[in-house]
Amino acid sequence: QVRLAESGGGLVQAGGSLRLSCAASGGLFTINVMGWYCQAPGKQRQMVATVTRGGRTVYADSVKDRFTISRDNAKNTVYLQMNSLKPEDTAVYYCHASYLTETNYSQLWGQGTLVTVSS
């Protein structure tokens, strides 16, 4: 069973930084796209950044100049470097991955890691 394990969330002051990590494990698979999505209280989950296996990235406008997504294909891990954090970045951040096994192409979510930015 493929699973995603997220880490790196926490409490920081505005202007600070965090680095989120998400590692995929649990089976034979090839990850296509990995990404990060955030969900604040009372709001829908939104895309923050995604990265393909080949390194192509997409960012939400609100984070484009502050966050950087990267991945290590050998480790099946995606990272989100979050700089210049703002209180409005406060949310649960979920890792997402689309992947190919020998028999199926699917996608899944991680359990989420909480990022809280204080002013």
PDB file of C-alpha atoms in Angstrom:
ATOM      1  CA  GLN A   1       0.000   0.000   0.000  1.00  0.00           C
ATOM      2  CA  VAL A   2       1.476   3.327  -1.073  1.00  0.00           C
ATOM      3  CA  ARG A   3       1.436   6.018   1.557  1.00  0.00           C
ATOM      4  CA  LEU A   4       2.654   9.592   1.982  1.00  0.00           C
ATOM      5  CA  ALA A   5       4.351  10.770   5.150  1.00  0.00           C
ATOM      6  CA  GLU A   6       4.500  14.519   5.735  1.00  0.00           C
ATOM      7  CA  SER A   7       6.614  16.443   8.194  1.00  0.00           C
ATOM      8  CA  GLY A   8       8.015  19.887   8.847  1.00  0.00           C
ATOM      9  CA  GLY A   9       5.019  21.887   9.962  1.00  0.00           C
ATOM     10  CA  GLY A  10       5.031  23.997  13.064  1.00  0.00           C
ATOM     11  CA  LEU A  11       4.577  27.413  14.592  1.00  0.00           C
ATOM     12  CA  VAL A  12       6.630  30.307  13.250  1.00  0.00           C
ATOM     13  CA  GLN A  13       6.496  34.069  13.367  1.00  0.00           C
ATOM     14  CA  ALA A  14       5.717  36.134  10.304  1.00  0.00           C
ATOM     15  CA  GLY A  15       8.764  36.427   8.112  1.00  0.00           C
ATOM     16  CA  GLY A  16      10.132  33.081   9.194  1.00  0.00           C
ATOM     17  CA  SER A  17      10.716  29.916   7.228  1.00  0.00           C
ATOM     18  CA  LEU A  18       9.755  26.272   7.266  1.00  0.00           C
ATOM     19  CA  ARG A  19      10.606  23.314   5.086  1.00  0.00           C
ATOM     20  CA  LEU A  20       7.993  20.659   4.551  1.00  0.00           C
ATOM     21  CA  SER A  21       8.868  17.150   3.465  1.00  0.00           C
ATOM     22  CA  CYS A  22       6.753  14.366   2.052  1.00  0.00           C
ATOM     23  CA  ALA A  23       8.057  10.885   1.398  1.00  0.00           C
ATOM     24  CA  ALA A  24       6.210   8.245  -0.587  1.00  0.00           C
ATOM     25  CA  SER A  25       6.666   4.618   0.358  1.00  0.00           C
ATOM     26  CA  GLY A  26       4.944   1.280   0.611  1.00  0.00           C
ATOM     27  CA  GLY A  27       5.188  -0.405  -2.742  1.00  0.00           C
ATOM     28  CA  LEU A  28       6.535  -0.582  -6.243  1.00  0.00           C
ATOM     29  CA  PHE A  29       5.643   2.649  -7.968  1.00  0.00           C
ATOM     30  CA  THR A  30       6.777   5.535 -10.103  1.00  0.00           C
ATOM     31  CA  ILE A  31       5.635   8.971  -9.028  1.00  0.00           C
ATOM     32  CA  ASN A  32       4.541  11.336 -11.760  1.00  0.00           C
ATOM     33  CA  VAL A  33       3.431  14.578 -10.130  1.00  0.00           C
ATOM     34  CA  MET A  34       3.902  15.525  -6.491  1.00  0.00           C
ATOM     35  CA  GLY A  35       2.601  18.644  -4.891  1.00  0.00           C
ATOM     36  CA  TRP A  36       1.470  20.572  -1.883  1.00  0.00           C
ATOM     37  CA  TYR A  37      -2.012  21.829  -1.158  1.00  0.00           C
ATOM     38  CA  CYS A  38      -3.235  23.898   1.736  1.00  0.00           C
ATOM     39  CA  GLN A  39      -6.531  24.068   3.535  1.00  0.00           C
ATOM     40  CA  ALA A  40      -7.361  26.818   5.990  1.00  0.00           C
ATOM     41  CA  PRO A  41     -10.311  26.595   8.392  1.00  0.00           C
ATOM     42  CA  GLY A  42     -13.575  27.079   6.548  1.00  0.00           C
ATOM     43  CA  LYS A  43     -11.944  27.087   3.133  1.00  0.00           C
ATOM     44  CA  GLN A  44     -11.484  24.587   0.344  1.00  0.00           C
ATOM     45  CA  ARG A  45      -8.201  22.879  -0.282  1.00  0.00           C
ATOM     46  CA  GLN A  46      -6.058  24.851  -2.715  1.00  0.00           C
ATOM     47  CA  MET A  47      -3.019  24.067  -4.788  1.00  0.00           C
ATOM     48  CA  VAL A  48       0.183  25.616  -3.500  1.00  0.00           C
ATOM     49  CA  ALA A  49       2.788  24.095  -5.778  1.00  0.00           C
ATOM     50  CA  THR A  50       3.347  21.009  -7.884  1.00  0.00           C
ATOM     51  CA  VAL A  51       6.359  19.461  -9.539  1.00  0.00           C
ATOM     52  CA  THR A  52       6.573  16.777 -12.198  1.00  0.00           C
ATOM     53  CA  ARG A  53       9.102  13.972 -12.270  1.00  0.00           C
ATOM     54  CA  GLY A  54      11.039  15.975 -14.841  1.00  0.00           C
ATOM     55  CA  GLY A  55      11.150  19.055 -12.631  1.00  0.00           C
ATOM     56  CA  ARG A  56       8.471  21.257 -14.151  1.00  0.00           C
ATOM     57  CA  THR A  57       6.894  23.397 -11.438  1.00  0.00           C
ATOM     58  CA  VAL A  58       3.644  25.270 -10.980  1.00  0.00           C
ATOM     59  CA  TYR A  59       2.970  27.721  -8.158  1.00  0.00           C
ATOM     60  CA  ALA A  60      -0.040  29.513  -6.819  1.00  0.00           C
ATOM     61  CA  ASP A  61       0.271  33.251  -7.358  1.00  0.00           C
ATOM     62  CA  SER A  62       0.226  33.911  -3.634  1.00  0.00           C
ATOM     63  CA  VAL A  63       3.409  31.916  -3.021  1.00  0.00           C
ATOM     64  CA  LYS A  64       5.294  32.192  -6.301  1.00  0.00           C
ATOM     65  CA  ASP A  65       8.057  34.467  -5.008  1.00  0.00           C
ATOM     66  CA  ARG A  66       8.286  32.971  -1.532  1.00  0.00           C
ATOM     67  CA  PHE A  67       7.965  29.189  -1.756  1.00  0.00           C
ATOM     68  CA  THR A  68      10.042  26.686  -3.666  1.00  0.00           C
ATOM     69  CA  ILE A  69       9.013  23.139  -4.436  1.00  0.00           C
ATOM     70  CA  SER A  70      11.560  20.475  -5.235  1.00  0.00           C
ATOM     71  CA  ARG A  71      11.785  16.711  -5.343  1.00  0.00           C
ATOM     72  CA  ASP A  72      14.283  13.939  -4.984  1.00  0.00           C
ATOM     73  CA  ASN A  73      13.193  11.147  -7.281  1.00  0.00           C
ATOM     74  CA  ALA A  74      15.646   8.681  -5.785  1.00  0.00           C
ATOM     75  CA  LYS A  75      14.107   9.219  -2.354  1.00  0.00           C
ATOM     76  CA  ASN A  76      10.519   9.563  -3.604  1.00  0.00           C
ATOM     77  CA  THR A  77      10.340  12.771  -1.638  1.00  0.00           C
ATOM     78  CA  VAL A  78       8.983  16.238  -2.326  1.00  0.00           C
ATOM     79  CA  TYR A  79       9.897  19.355  -0.382  1.00  0.00           C
ATOM     80  CA  LEU A  80       8.364  22.760   0.057  1.00  0.00           C
ATOM     81  CA  GLN A  81      10.704  25.498   1.192  1.00  0.00           C
ATOM     82  CA  MET A  82       8.522  28.213   2.669  1.00  0.00           C
ATOM     83  CA  ASN A  83      10.153  31.601   3.146  1.00  0.00           C
ATOM     84  CA  SER A  84       8.786  34.984   4.196  1.00  0.00           C
ATOM     85  CA  LEU A  85       5.806  33.321   5.779  1.00  0.00           C
ATOM     86  CA  LYS A  86       2.686  35.366   6.359  1.00  0.00           C
ATOM     87  CA  PRO A  87      -0.197  34.823   8.769  1.00  0.00           C
ATOM     88  CA  GLU A  88      -2.424  34.101   5.789  1.00  0.00           C
ATOM     89  CA  ASP A  89      -0.241  31.084   5.016  1.00  0.00           C
ATOM     90  CA  THR A  90      -1.612  29.430   8.138  1.00  0.00           C
ATOM     91  CA  ALA A  91      -3.245  26.181   7.089  1.00  0.00           C
ATOM     92  CA  VAL A  92      -2.926  22.443   7.050  1.00  0.00           C
ATOM     93  CA  TYR A  93      -0.597  21.515   4.223  1.00  0.00           C
ATOM     94  CA  TYR A  94      -1.269  18.253   2.442  1.00  0.00           C
ATOM     95  CA  CYS A  95       1.079  16.347   0.235  1.00  0.00           C
ATOM     96  CA  HIS A  96      -0.353  14.886  -2.940  1.00  0.00           C
ATOM     97  CA  ALA A  97       1.077  12.415  -5.397  1.00  0.00           C
ATOM     98  CA  SER A  98       0.026  10.746  -8.593  1.00  0.00           C
ATOM     99  CA  TYR A  99       1.796   7.481  -9.196  1.00  0.00           C
ATOM    100  CA  LEU A 100       2.031   4.448 -11.413  1.00  0.00           C
ATOM    101  CA  THR A 101       2.303   0.888 -10.151  1.00  0.00           C
ATOM    102  CA  GLU A 102       2.582  -2.258 -12.247  1.00  0.00           C
ATOM    103  CA  THR A 103      -1.202  -2.459 -12.458  1.00  0.00           C
ATOM    104  CA  ASN A 104      -2.682   0.957 -11.795  1.00  0.00           C
ATOM    105  CA  TYR A 105      -2.252   4.699 -12.105  1.00  0.00           C
ATOM    106  CA  SER A 106      -3.664   6.486  -9.095  1.00  0.00           C
ATOM    107  CA  GLN A 107      -3.276   9.341  -6.660  1.00  0.00           C
ATOM    108  CA  LEU A 108      -3.390   9.896  -2.937  1.00  0.00           C
ATOM    109  CA  TRP A 109      -3.145  12.444  -0.170  1.00  0.00           C
ATOM    110  CA  GLY A 110      -1.015  12.613   2.901  1.00  0.00           C
ATOM    111  CA  GLN A 111      -2.453  13.187   6.346  1.00  0.00           C
ATOM    112  CA  GLY A 112      -1.482  16.850   6.454  1.00  0.00           C
ATOM    113  CA  THR A 113       0.923  18.901   8.530  1.00  0.00           C
ATOM    114  CA  LEU A 114      -0.129  22.080  10.300  1.00  0.00           C
ATOM    115  CA  VAL A 115       1.620  25.360   9.581  1.00  0.00           C
ATOM    116  CA  THR A 116       0.789  28.251  11.887  1.00  0.00           C
ATOM    117  CA  VAL A 117       2.225  31.704  11.256  1.00  0.00           C
ATOM    118  CA  SER A 118       1.821  34.269  14.001  1.00  0.00           C
ATOM    119  CA  SER A 119       1.976  38.024  13.542  1.00  0.00           C
TER     120      SER A 119
END
